């Protein structure tokens, strides 16, 4: 296994006690927050495997909610995140699930408000790292370690080209890209990891591109 830095081995600067159950969980929650684009009114969090068995003792619950409040892994406010969320009017529920998943540290997060809803599945893979493996029914692999743009689009020719042409015009380099679809000619998802954060004007331009119906981003 190759490591990019010593922090891939010892884990991130974080609020403890566990890089997998706390820092990784916070990153899953924060990814959900960034993709939703704002603080949700409610959060239903389904925990599987070791997450379900130890989430209270290892702080997985406060970490995920801290992420939904946009706290980073080293933010000392994580410890009081549940109280803060409830003071903000967020309705939070946790569910301990018995189903066997592919990864022992798995969370399914459903968040929303009166206007929209988002559902994702995230796994904590160790060392404070996390991956998003499902978003609103689409399978994907999103590390959350790099800025990313997610584009919901119609499965039509030219959709990918319209998006990448816009990125090239802004000199945005693509580090990794994957495309999935629910079926031929149906709704599709582009996941584009890039080398730098993108601003609102670029997102607005992408929203106006051919066949693009929805745009979201994850910042580093």
XYZ file of C-alpha atoms in Angstrom:
220
model
C 0.000 0.000 0.000
C 1.294 3.460 -0.914
C 0.927 6.423 1.426
C 0.967 10.037 0.278
C 2.121 11.381 3.645
C 2.872 10.356 7.208
C -0.686 11.449 8.116
C -2.051 8.583 6.021
C -0.374 6.268 8.529
C -0.941 7.957 11.894
C -4.232 9.621 11.008
C -5.312 13.259 10.998
C -5.249 15.891 13.706
C -8.594 15.174 15.288
C -10.877 15.046 18.259
C -10.664 11.463 19.585
C -10.948 8.796 20.574
C -10.798 6.871 17.278
C -9.572 7.813 13.828
C -11.987 5.346 12.225
C -15.021 5.853 14.448
C -14.619 9.579 15.102
C -12.552 11.353 12.422
C -13.777 9.135 9.585
C -17.360 9.510 10.787
C -17.003 13.301 10.918
C -15.810 13.286 7.324
C -18.833 11.262 6.235
C -21.143 13.754 7.944
C -19.300 16.728 6.500
C -19.457 15.267 2.995
C -23.231 14.975 3.398
C -23.395 18.605 4.554
C -21.369 19.868 1.584
C -23.382 17.863 -0.921
C -26.657 19.074 0.581
C -25.308 22.617 0.547
C -26.724 23.812 3.870
C -27.582 22.690 7.382
C -30.465 20.177 7.257
C -33.595 20.302 9.366
C -33.462 16.590 10.092
C -30.952 13.730 10.051
C -31.785 10.023 10.197
C -28.564 8.071 10.638
C -28.453 4.302 10.216
C -25.331 2.654 11.637
C -24.012 -0.785 10.681
C -21.366 -3.169 11.969
C -18.920 -1.792 14.512
C -20.400 1.683 14.088
C -23.701 0.352 15.435
C -22.023 -1.549 18.273
C -19.729 1.175 19.631
C -20.961 4.504 18.324
C -21.733 6.069 21.704
C -18.465 5.120 23.369
C -16.335 6.078 20.364
C -18.136 9.322 19.624
C -19.406 8.297 16.193
C -22.754 9.968 16.892
C -21.321 13.371 17.808
C -18.764 13.105 14.989
C -21.366 12.568 12.253
C -23.523 15.387 13.601
C -20.434 17.582 13.909
C -19.791 16.924 10.236
C -23.365 17.901 9.400
C -22.672 21.174 11.250
C -19.611 21.602 8.978
C -17.076 20.984 11.762
C -13.695 19.657 10.672
C -12.120 16.629 12.385
C -10.064 18.767 14.805
C -12.906 21.072 15.852
C -13.365 20.946 19.626
C -17.080 21.688 19.198
C -17.620 18.098 18.001
C -18.045 17.005 21.614
C -21.209 19.112 21.974
C -22.447 18.702 18.395
C -25.630 16.831 19.329
C -26.676 19.539 21.746
C -25.823 22.256 19.226
C -27.768 20.551 16.432
C -30.857 20.245 18.603
C -30.519 23.889 19.661
C -30.540 24.724 15.950
C -33.803 22.801 15.592
C -32.315 19.786 13.814
C -34.293 16.592 14.458
C -31.666 13.841 14.898
C -32.356 10.100 15.086
C -29.933 7.172 15.195
C -30.799 3.606 14.192
C -28.685 0.559 15.052
C -28.965 -1.831 12.112
C -28.324 -5.602 12.141
C -27.829 -6.025 8.402
C -24.389 -7.166 7.279
C -22.597 -4.660 5.031
C -19.480 -4.924 2.900
C -17.561 -2.733 5.355
C -17.871 -2.835 9.168
C -17.793 0.958 9.622
C -20.791 1.936 7.519
C -23.331 4.734 7.935
C -26.372 5.564 5.834
C -27.342 9.204 6.304
C -30.674 10.677 5.268
C -30.887 14.435 5.641
C -33.252 17.074 4.367
C -35.499 20.048 4.887
C -38.799 21.275 3.483
C -37.260 21.751 0.028
C -35.002 18.774 -0.615
C -33.612 15.480 0.662
C -30.304 13.662 0.314
C -29.298 10.094 1.125
C -25.775 8.746 1.090
C -23.777 5.791 2.322
C -20.310 6.348 3.718
C -17.626 4.064 5.080
C -14.715 4.885 7.375
C -11.682 3.074 5.990
C -9.120 3.797 8.717
C -6.669 6.544 9.555
C -9.434 9.123 9.586
C -10.235 8.514 5.930
C -13.730 7.993 4.549
C -15.361 7.129 1.254
C -18.844 7.857 -0.031
C -20.095 4.722 -1.796
C -23.677 5.681 -2.639
C -25.531 8.932 -3.273
C -29.281 9.087 -3.884
C -29.249 5.588 -5.357
C -26.090 6.024 -7.443
C -23.083 3.862 -6.686
C -19.822 5.797 -6.591
C -16.422 6.043 -4.956
C -15.727 9.469 -3.503
C -12.860 9.916 -1.063
C -13.709 13.379 0.213
C -9.952 14.017 0.429
C -9.983 16.269 -2.635
C -12.326 18.959 -3.919
C -15.017 17.374 -6.065
C -17.889 18.363 -8.323
C -20.950 16.128 -8.621
C -23.233 16.589 -11.586
C -26.648 14.990 -12.017
C -27.392 14.909 -15.725
C -29.503 13.281 -18.393
C -27.820 10.272 -19.992
C -27.300 11.942 -23.361
C -24.336 12.333 -25.679
C -22.517 15.606 -25.110
C -23.229 15.870 -21.368
C -19.704 14.895 -20.333
C -18.110 17.040 -23.023
C -20.126 20.105 -22.004
C -18.934 19.783 -18.414
C -15.273 19.087 -19.150
C -15.129 21.917 -21.700
C -16.248 24.377 -19.025
C -13.656 23.061 -16.570
C -10.908 23.324 -19.184
C -11.885 26.912 -19.980
C -11.307 27.750 -16.303
C -7.998 25.809 -16.248
C -9.393 23.305 -13.737
C -7.429 20.051 -13.806
C -9.333 16.781 -13.333
C -7.651 14.298 -11.016
C -10.256 11.542 -11.281
C -13.620 11.147 -12.911
C -16.331 8.510 -12.866
C -19.753 8.302 -14.431
C -22.675 6.073 -13.445
C -26.283 5.891 -14.575
C -29.505 4.319 -13.411
C -30.229 2.992 -16.891
C -29.707 3.768 -20.553
C -31.147 7.176 -21.343
C -32.079 7.798 -17.694
C -30.586 9.934 -14.934
C -26.790 9.798 -14.586
C -24.118 11.060 -12.194
C -20.684 12.499 -12.939
C -18.171 12.610 -10.084
C -15.176 14.819 -10.877
C -12.318 15.203 -8.388
C -10.260 18.315 -9.132
C -7.034 19.873 -7.889
C -8.502 23.058 -6.431
C -11.712 24.371 -4.936
C -14.195 25.828 -7.415
C -16.205 29.001 -6.941
C -19.920 29.675 -7.225
C -19.650 31.252 -10.677
C -18.196 28.048 -12.119
C -20.975 25.983 -10.531
C -23.565 28.330 -12.021
C -21.980 27.896 -15.442
C -22.102 24.120 -15.064
C -25.776 24.297 -14.090
C -26.496 25.993 -17.424
C -24.581 23.380 -19.448
C -26.365 21.020 -21.809
C -28.144 18.113 -20.088
C -26.942 19.066 -16.543
C -29.837 19.140 -14.071
C -28.163 19.490 -10.654
C -24.725 20.500 -9.357
C -23.076 19.940 -5.973
C -19.534 20.213 -4.671
C -17.240 19.095 -1.892
C -14.510 21.515 -0.843
C -11.313 20.487 0.902
